[in-house]
Amino acid sequence: MRADALRPPPALDWGAARAYDPAHMATFRILLTPGDGIGPEVLEESLKVLSRIEKRFGHEFQYEEELIGGASIDRHGVALRGEVIDKAKASAAVLFGAVGGPKWDDPKAAVRPEDAILGMRKQLGLFANLRPVKIHPALLDESTLKPEVLSGVDLIVIRELTGGLYFGRPQKRWETARGRQGVDTLRYSEKEVERVCHVAFQLARQRKKRVTSVDKANVLRTGQLWREIATEVGKQYPDVTLEHILVDACAMYLVRRPASFDVIVTENMFGDILTDEAAMLAGSMGMMPSASLGKRRKDGTGIGLYEPIHGSAPDITGQKKANPLAMILSAAMMLRLSLGLEAEAAAVEAAVDSVIKEGYRTPDIGGASSHVVDTVKMGSLVAERV
Ligand code: IPM
Ligand code: MG
């Protein structure tokens, strides 16, 4: 199809526009869904930091809290209730901890904790998942990669979040005379690819103006579709350079020359895999925030869901070993992207920076540091510096 037949870019200027006039809208409703495992522990620390922001900048955050994931299965029999979605829709943002754990791990169970996060993404229409990877110079030695490979890494992966293999139908398992079978469906529509590509190009405009679109166009029909549409959308952003690479090559380049990337845009499953790999550049999953965004509402606001990418980490739950920085940095993304509070977001990020610079570490990034602190102490240190 012709590029000029594409719809105009949707109003998705996340990060540039201010969603609220701070003089008039200083009260924000935020839904808290701590979930399972270390989710509640790290969420608690982000609230400490947000409470400092309220005081320093004169805002008021109104919280509601809901069970999700395994905790909700235990209480309500399902991982995500309709009421929780309704409350999310009535909020400016959702702060999401983590879901899952060995207690609910039976792959054949009718309900699974993961239904909560997948349901939130789908039902709230959060199609663009932003996963930034920036390496703090003081943490260069914590990564398994050589410091010279890592130096200068500052990339962001935009993962398509509501399509592809995660949601395509049919998706089922069954038994036949010749054994068990299963199917998942990788399907994308033009509109789904187009809107997430717009997010990537718009973000690139605020950064180094480079987009890498990742697909498997040499094998998959959806990959060819993806490449074609990414190219068409790219024509609307002549100031941004677009390159296409295959997902297997991308996995390789991420460890070989990670500093060469700016904005990476890719489909759901590839994004899931590549972002775990990319998290390792920063030394620990405990450092990686994320934002999941949908369309803006007519009034310019837009709901976003903010979560650390590390998951529930059942092996360290309750031991105060979890690194709360990913959750705290996710809260900073919320301030910037859903609440339009740029200075406040920057204040949180600066506080995290100085805590790291001062040498404080949780065990996951501890290395040989003599300043290893627990989850609660780390949260307090950041809060004090806001
Ligand atoms: C992620 C996670 C989730 C996903 C799981 C918990 C369902 O791995 O956010 O990357 O696969 O999307
Ligand atoms: Mg994942």
Short mmCIF file of C-alpha atoms and ligand atoms in Angstrom, two decimals:
data_model
loop_
_atom_site.label_atom_id
_atom_site.label_comp_id
_atom_site.label_asym_id
_atom_site.label_seq_id
_atom_site.Cartn_x
_atom_site.Cartn_y
_atom_site.Cartn_z
CA MET A 1 0.00 0.00 0.00
CA ARG A 2 1.05 3.60 -0.44
CA ALA A 3 2.50 5.55 2.41
CA ASP A 4 0.14 8.46 1.84
CA ALA A 5 -2.79 6.13 2.48
CA LEU A 6 -1.70 5.75 6.08
CA ARG A 7 -3.70 7.54 8.69
CA PRO A 8 -2.08 10.61 10.23
CA PRO A 9 0.00 9.97 13.32
CA PRO A 10 -2.21 9.51 16.37
CA ALA A 11 -1.77 11.99 19.19
CA LEU A 12 0.84 9.98 20.98
CA ASP A 13 3.44 12.50 21.79
CA TRP A 14 4.33 10.82 25.07
CA GLY A 15 7.06 12.56 26.94
CA ALA A 16 6.86 15.87 25.12
CA ALA A 17 3.44 17.16 26.01
CA ARG A 18 2.42 17.98 29.54
CA ALA A 19 -0.68 16.00 30.31
CA TYR A 20 -1.87 18.33 33.05
CA ASP A 21 -1.50 21.93 33.95
CA PRO A 22 0.20 21.53 37.30
CA ALA A 23 -1.32 24.74 38.62
CA HIS A 24 -4.79 23.31 38.28
CA MET A 25 -4.35 19.59 38.61
CA ALA A 26 -2.19 18.80 41.57
CA THR A 27 -4.26 15.82 42.72
CA PHE A 28 -3.73 12.53 40.97
CA ARG A 29 -5.47 9.20 41.40
CA ILE A 30 -3.11 6.26 41.26
CA LEU A 31 -4.04 2.60 41.45
CA LEU A 32 -1.56 0.39 43.30
CA THR A 33 -1.41 -3.28 42.42
CA PRO A 34 1.51 -4.71 44.42
CA GLY A 35 0.81 -8.34 43.44
CA ASP A 36 3.05 -11.20 44.54
CA GLY A 37 6.58 -11.99 45.67
CA ILE A 38 8.80 -8.94 45.97
CA GLY A 39 6.13 -6.78 44.27
CA PRO A 40 4.73 -5.42 47.56
CA GLU A 41 8.24 -4.87 49.00
CA VAL A 42 9.49 -2.75 46.13
CA LEU A 43 6.21 -0.90 45.66
CA GLU A 44 6.36 0.21 49.28
CA GLU A 45 9.73 1.86 48.63
CA SER A 46 8.47 3.72 45.59
CA LEU A 47 5.65 5.14 47.75
CA LYS A 48 8.24 6.53 50.16
CA VAL A 49 9.86 8.35 47.28
CA LEU A 50 6.52 9.60 45.92
CA SER A 51 5.62 10.90 49.33
CA ARG A 52 8.74 13.08 49.26
CA ILE A 53 7.70 14.34 45.84
CA GLU A 54 4.27 15.31 47.21
CA LYS A 55 5.87 17.36 49.96
CA ARG A 56 8.55 18.96 47.88
CA PHE A 57 6.36 19.90 44.91
CA GLY A 58 2.99 20.33 46.61
CA HIS A 59 1.05 17.56 44.89
CA GLU A 60 -1.34 15.05 46.29
CA PHE A 61 -1.40 11.45 45.19
CA GLN A 62 -4.58 9.58 46.05
CA TYR A 63 -3.98 5.87 46.20
CA GLU A 64 -6.25 2.89 45.95
CA GLU A 65 -4.86 -0.58 46.32
CA GLU A 66 -6.07 -3.83 44.77
CA LEU A 67 -5.02 -7.48 44.85
CA ILE A 68 -3.88 -8.96 41.57
CA GLY A 69 -2.10 -12.12 40.41
CA GLY A 70 -1.66 -15.01 42.82
CA ALA A 71 -2.83 -12.93 45.76
CA SER A 72 -6.09 -12.27 43.93
CA ILE A 73 -6.45 -15.93 42.92
CA ASP A 74 -6.22 -16.90 46.60
CA ARG A 75 -8.84 -14.36 47.65
CA HIS A 76 -11.17 -14.10 44.66
CA GLY A 77 -10.44 -17.14 42.49
CA VAL A 78 -9.24 -15.02 39.55
CA ALA A 79 -6.03 -13.09 38.87
CA LEU A 80 -7.76 -9.90 37.73
CA ARG A 81 -11.28 -8.71 38.56
CA GLY A 82 -13.40 -6.42 36.44
CA GLU A 83 -13.53 -3.95 39.34
CA VAL A 84 -9.77 -3.57 39.20
CA ILE A 85 -9.92 -2.68 35.52
CA ASP A 86 -12.68 -0.15 36.25
CA LYS A 87 -10.57 1.43 38.97
CA ALA A 88 -7.57 1.53 36.65
CA LYS A 89 -9.63 3.33 34.03
CA ALA A 90 -10.66 5.92 36.61
CA SER A 91 -7.02 6.54 37.58
CA ALA A 92 -4.24 8.54 36.00
CA ALA A 93 -1.88 5.58 36.26
CA VAL A 94 -1.32 2.12 37.65
CA LEU A 95 1.76 1.24 39.68
CA PHE A 96 2.22 -2.47 39.23
CA GLY A 97 4.54 -4.65 41.35
CA ALA A 98 4.86 -8.19 40.02
CA VAL A 99 2.83 -11.37 39.69
CA GLY A 100 3.50 -15.09 39.97
CA GLY A 101 5.19 -17.61 42.23
CA PRO A 102 5.67 -21.35 42.79
CA LYS A 103 2.35 -21.65 44.61
CA TRP A 104 0.43 -20.94 41.39
CA ASP A 105 2.91 -22.43 38.95
CA ASP A 106 0.92 -25.39 37.63
CA PRO A 107 0.96 -24.74 33.87
CA LYS A 108 -2.36 -26.55 33.53
CA ALA A 109 -4.16 -24.47 36.13
CA ALA A 110 -7.30 -22.80 34.81
CA VAL A 111 -6.22 -19.45 36.27
CA ARG A 112 -2.69 -18.12 36.34
CA PRO A 113 -1.16 -15.04 38.01
CA GLU A 114 0.14 -13.86 34.62
CA ASP A 115 -3.49 -13.41 33.51
CA ALA A 116 -3.41 -10.23 35.60
CA ILE A 117 -0.70 -8.44 33.67
CA LEU A 118 -1.81 -9.74 30.29
CA GLY A 119 -5.42 -8.76 31.07
CA MET A 120 -4.43 -5.28 32.21
CA ARG A 121 -2.41 -4.67 29.06
CA LYS A 122 -5.18 -5.89 26.78
CA GLN A 123 -8.18 -4.40 28.55
CA LEU A 124 -6.54 -1.02 29.07
CA GLY A 125 -5.29 -0.98 25.47
CA LEU A 126 -1.65 -0.52 26.53
CA PHE A 127 -0.06 -1.34 23.21
CA ALA A 128 3.33 0.35 23.60
CA ASN A 129 5.76 -0.91 26.20
CA LEU A 130 8.75 1.36 26.78
CA ARG A 131 11.80 -0.31 28.30
CA PRO A 132 14.76 2.05 28.59
CA VAL A 133 18.27 0.74 29.19
CA LYS A 134 20.78 3.21 30.45
CA ILE A 135 23.96 2.24 32.19
CA HIS A 136 25.11 4.11 35.21
CA PRO A 137 28.87 4.66 34.85
CA ALA A 138 29.40 3.49 38.44
CA LEU A 139 27.75 0.17 37.58
CA LEU A 140 29.80 -0.64 34.49
CA ASP A 141 31.61 -3.37 36.38
CA GLU A 142 28.42 -5.10 37.52
CA SER A 143 27.57 -6.32 34.04
CA THR A 144 28.92 -9.57 32.66
CA LEU A 145 29.96 -7.60 29.57
CA LYS A 146 33.18 -5.66 29.23
CA PRO A 147 32.98 -1.99 30.28
CA GLU A 148 34.30 -0.81 26.89
CA VAL A 149 31.37 -2.54 25.13
CA LEU A 150 28.88 -0.95 27.51
CA SER A 151 30.15 2.54 27.67
CA GLY A 152 27.64 4.97 26.15
CA VAL A 153 24.69 2.57 26.12
CA ASP A 154 21.44 4.54 26.15
CA LEU A 155 18.70 2.75 24.30
CA ILE A 156 14.99 2.18 24.60
CA VAL A 157 13.03 -0.81 23.41
CA ILE A 158 9.44 -0.21 22.33
CA ARG A 159 7.73 -3.55 22.58
CA GLU A 160 4.32 -4.03 20.98
CA LEU A 161 2.23 -5.27 23.88
CA THR A 162 -1.30 -6.26 22.92
CA GLY A 163 -0.88 -8.32 19.76
CA GLY A 164 1.16 -11.15 18.31
CA LEU A 165 1.60 -14.60 19.79
CA TYR A 166 0.45 -13.54 23.23
CA PHE A 167 -3.09 -12.84 22.12
CA GLY A 168 -3.59 -14.38 18.64
CA ARG A 169 -6.35 -16.97 18.30
CA PRO A 170 -6.48 -19.93 18.03
CA GLN A 171 -4.40 -20.55 21.10
CA LYS A 172 -5.00 -23.98 22.57
CA ARG A 173 -3.81 -27.48 23.36
CA TRP A 174 -5.56 -30.70 22.49
CA GLU A 175 -5.05 -34.44 22.18
CA THR A 176 -5.18 -36.52 19.04
CA ALA A 177 -4.75 -40.21 18.31
CA ARG A 178 -1.16 -39.43 17.35
CA GLY A 179 -0.29 -37.48 20.46
CA ARG A 180 -0.70 -34.06 22.04
CA GLN A 181 -0.69 -30.87 20.01
CA GLY A 182 -0.68 -27.15 20.65
CA VAL A 183 -1.06 -23.99 18.65
CA ASP A 184 -0.43 -20.29 19.13
CA THR A 185 -1.15 -17.71 16.48
CA LEU A 186 1.12 -14.90 15.35
CA ARG A 187 -1.19 -12.34 13.78
CA TYR A 188 -0.76 -8.60 13.32
CA SER A 189 -2.98 -6.04 11.71
CA GLU A 190 -1.70 -3.02 9.83
CA LYS A 191 -3.15 -0.71 12.45
CA GLU A 192 -1.42 -2.48 15.31
CA VAL A 193 1.99 -2.23 13.68
CA GLU A 194 1.45 1.30 12.52
CA ARG A 195 0.54 2.81 15.89
CA VAL A 196 3.47 1.30 17.76
CA CYS A 197 5.85 2.42 15.01
CA HIS A 198 4.56 5.97 15.43
CA VAL A 199 5.45 5.80 19.11
CA ALA A 200 8.97 4.70 18.20
CA PHE A 201 9.51 7.50 15.69
CA GLN A 202 8.06 10.14 17.96
CA LEU A 203 10.33 9.03 20.77
CA ALA A 204 13.33 8.93 18.45
CA ARG A 205 12.68 12.58 17.61
CA GLN A 206 13.30 13.42 21.26
CA ARG A 207 16.46 11.32 21.30
CA LYS A 208 19.18 10.48 18.78
CA LYS A 209 16.74 10.21 15.85
CA ARG A 210 17.50 6.56 15.05
CA VAL A 211 14.94 3.75 14.89
CA THR A 212 15.84 0.09 14.55
CA SER A 213 12.86 -2.01 13.56
CA VAL A 214 13.30 -5.66 14.45
CA ASP A 215 11.46 -8.46 12.66
CA LYS A 216 11.87 -11.90 11.11
CA ALA A 217 10.98 -10.85 7.59
CA ASN A 218 13.11 -13.58 6.04
CA VAL A 219 10.78 -16.29 7.37
CA LEU A 220 7.52 -14.90 8.78
CA ARG A 221 4.65 -13.27 6.86
CA THR A 222 3.98 -11.06 9.88
CA GLY A 223 7.64 -10.07 9.70
CA GLN A 224 7.24 -8.90 6.12
CA LEU A 225 4.12 -6.98 7.07
CA TRP A 226 5.97 -5.41 9.99
CA ARG A 227 8.89 -4.30 7.81
CA GLU A 228 6.62 -2.88 5.12
CA ILE A 229 4.59 -0.82 7.56
CA ALA A 230 7.62 0.35 9.55
CA THR A 231 9.06 1.62 6.26
CA GLU A 232 5.83 3.44 5.37
CA VAL A 233 5.53 5.07 8.79
CA GLY A 234 9.21 6.00 8.60
CA LYS A 235 8.55 8.08 5.48
CA GLN A 236 6.49 10.41 7.65
CA TYR A 237 9.57 11.07 9.77
CA PRO A 238 12.24 12.03 7.22
CA ASP A 239 14.42 13.45 10.01
CA VAL A 240 14.67 10.03 11.67
CA THR A 241 16.95 7.29 10.32
CA LEU A 242 15.33 3.86 10.05
CA GLU A 243 17.17 0.56 9.87
CA HIS A 244 15.66 -2.94 9.76
CA ILE A 245 17.35 -5.88 11.38
CA LEU A 246 16.37 -9.48 11.90
CA VAL A 247 15.64 -10.52 15.44
CA ASP A 248 18.42 -13.10 15.66
CA ALA A 249 20.96 -10.52 14.50
CA CYS A 250 19.55 -8.02 16.97
CA ALA A 251 20.12 -10.49 19.82
CA MET A 252 23.74 -10.66 18.73
CA TYR A 253 24.27 -6.91 18.25
CA LEU A 254 22.79 -6.20 21.66
CA VAL A 255 25.79 -7.83 23.27
CA ARG A 256 28.31 -6.91 20.59
CA ARG A 257 27.64 -3.22 19.99
CA PRO A 258 24.81 -2.16 22.33
CA ALA A 259 25.85 1.50 22.30
CA SER A 260 24.93 1.77 18.62
CA PHE A 261 21.19 1.54 19.34
CA ASP A 262 18.80 4.39 20.05
CA VAL A 263 15.14 3.28 19.69
CA ILE A 264 14.35 -0.36 18.97
CA VAL A 265 10.78 -1.23 17.98
CA THR A 266 9.56 -4.80 17.76
CA GLU A 267 6.65 -7.19 18.16
CA ASN A 268 5.45 -8.59 21.46
CA MET A 269 7.34 -11.87 21.81
CA PHE A 270 10.61 -10.62 20.32
CA GLY A 271 10.39 -7.65 22.66
CA ASP A 272 9.87 -9.90 25.66
CA ILE A 273 13.01 -11.86 24.87
CA LEU A 274 15.22 -8.97 23.78
CA THR A 275 14.41 -6.87 26.84
CA ASP A 276 15.56 -9.55 29.27
CA GLU A 277 18.79 -9.64 27.30
CA ALA A 278 19.02 -5.84 27.27
CA ALA A 279 18.41 -5.71 31.03
CA MET A 280 21.61 -7.65 31.52
CA LEU A 281 23.57 -4.81 29.94
CA ALA A 282 22.70 -2.77 33.02
CA GLY A 283 23.98 -5.53 35.26
CA SER A 284 20.68 -6.42 36.90
CA MET A 285 16.98 -6.71 36.14
CA GLY A 286 16.62 -4.80 39.39
CA MET A 287 17.56 -1.58 37.59
CA MET A 288 15.04 -1.75 34.73
CA PRO A 289 11.79 0.23 34.79
CA SER A 290 9.04 0.11 32.20
CA ALA A 291 6.00 2.01 31.05
CA SER A 292 3.03 0.60 29.15
CA LEU A 293 1.04 3.21 27.29
CA GLY A 294 -2.09 3.41 25.20
CA LYS A 295 -3.87 6.13 23.32
CA ARG A 296 -4.32 9.50 24.89
CA ARG A 297 -7.84 10.40 25.92
CA LYS A 298 -9.56 13.37 24.29
CA ASP A 299 -8.53 15.63 27.18
CA GLY A 300 -4.89 14.85 26.48
CA THR A 301 -4.39 12.57 29.46
CA GLY A 302 -3.66 8.91 29.05
CA ILE A 303 -3.57 5.94 31.33
CA GLY A 304 -0.24 4.24 31.76
CA LEU A 305 0.89 1.20 33.68
CA TYR A 306 4.31 1.31 35.29
CA GLU A 307 6.17 -1.79 36.43
CA PRO A 308 9.70 -3.02 37.00
CA ILE A 309 10.59 -5.72 34.50
CA HIS A 310 12.13 -8.08 37.08
CA GLY A 311 9.05 -10.05 38.10
CA SER A 312 8.14 -11.51 41.49
CA ALA A 313 11.50 -13.14 42.37
CA PRO A 314 10.09 -15.77 44.79
CA ASP A 315 13.61 -16.93 45.69
CA ILE A 316 14.33 -13.70 47.59
CA THR A 317 10.83 -12.72 48.69
CA GLY A 318 10.58 -11.52 52.27
CA GLN A 319 14.34 -11.28 52.72
CA LYS A 320 14.67 -7.54 52.06
CA LYS A 321 17.18 -8.33 49.32
CA ALA A 322 15.16 -6.98 46.40
CA ASN A 323 16.44 -3.94 44.55
CA PRO A 324 13.67 -1.30 44.66
CA LEU A 325 15.34 0.96 42.06
CA ALA A 326 13.50 -0.51 39.05
CA MET A 327 10.19 0.17 40.79
CA ILE A 328 11.29 3.64 41.87
CA LEU A 329 12.44 4.44 38.33
CA SER A 330 9.10 3.13 37.03
CA ALA A 331 7.38 5.61 39.34
CA ALA A 332 9.58 8.32 37.81
CA MET A 333 8.38 7.28 34.36
CA MET A 334 4.82 7.56 35.65
CA LEU A 335 5.45 11.11 36.86
CA ARG A 336 6.79 12.07 33.46
CA LEU A 337 4.51 10.19 31.07
CA SER A 338 1.12 9.91 32.77
CA LEU A 339 1.16 12.88 35.12
CA GLY A 340 3.19 15.27 32.98
CA LEU A 341 5.48 16.08 35.91
CA GLU A 342 8.88 16.34 34.23
CA ALA A 343 10.79 18.15 36.98
CA GLU A 344 9.47 15.70 39.55
CA ALA A 345 10.50 12.71 37.42
CA ALA A 346 13.96 14.19 36.96
CA ALA A 347 14.25 14.74 40.73
CA VAL A 348 13.61 11.04 41.38
CA GLU A 349 16.10 9.98 38.71
CA ALA A 350 18.72 12.34 40.10
CA ALA A 351 18.17 10.92 43.59
CA VAL A 352 18.72 7.37 42.28
CA ASP A 353 21.84 8.54 40.48
CA SER A 354 23.35 10.06 43.57
CA VAL A 355 22.62 7.03 45.75
CA ILE A 356 24.47 4.89 43.23
CA LYS A 357 27.28 7.39 42.92
CA GLU A 358 27.66 7.40 46.69
CA GLY A 359 28.29 3.67 46.44
CA TYR A 360 25.11 2.20 47.95
CA ARG A 361 24.12 -1.16 46.48
CA THR A 362 21.52 -3.86 46.92
CA PRO A 363 22.95 -7.40 46.72
CA ASP A 364 22.09 -7.87 43.01
CA ILE A 365 24.40 -5.00 42.07
CA GLY A 366 26.59 -5.39 45.13
CA GLY A 367 29.77 -6.81 43.63
CA ALA A 368 32.65 -6.00 45.94
CA SER A 369 30.91 -2.97 47.41
CA SER A 370 31.17 -2.38 51.12
CA HIS A 371 27.91 -0.37 51.04
CA VAL A 372 25.43 -3.21 50.55
CA VAL A 373 22.03 -2.20 51.92
CA ASP A 374 18.63 -3.86 52.08
CA THR A 375 15.45 -2.99 50.19
CA VAL A 376 14.09 -0.68 52.86
CA LYS A 377 17.34 1.20 53.39
CA MET A 378 17.76 1.69 49.64
CA GLY A 379 14.26 3.14 49.40
CA SER A 380 14.94 5.51 52.29
CA LEU A 381 18.26 6.65 50.83
CA VAL A 382 16.58 7.61 47.56
CA ALA A 383 13.65 9.29 49.34
CA GLU A 384 16.01 11.36 51.49
CA ARG A 385 17.74 12.66 48.38
CA VAL A 386 14.58 13.80 46.61
C1 IPM B 1 7.36 -9.28 30.91
C2 IPM B 1 7.03 -10.61 31.52
C3 IPM B 1 5.61 -10.98 31.16
C4 IPM B 1 5.56 -11.12 29.65
C5 IPM B 1 5.07 -12.25 31.84
C6 IPM B 1 5.10 -12.12 33.35
C7 IPM B 1 3.70 -12.63 31.39
O1 IPM B 1 7.95 -11.57 31.14
O2 IPM B 1 6.65 -8.30 31.20
O3 IPM B 1 8.33 -9.20 30.16
O4 IPM B 1 5.86 -12.19 29.10
O5 IPM B 1 5.20 -10.15 28.99
MG MG B 2 9.57 -10.80 30.01
#
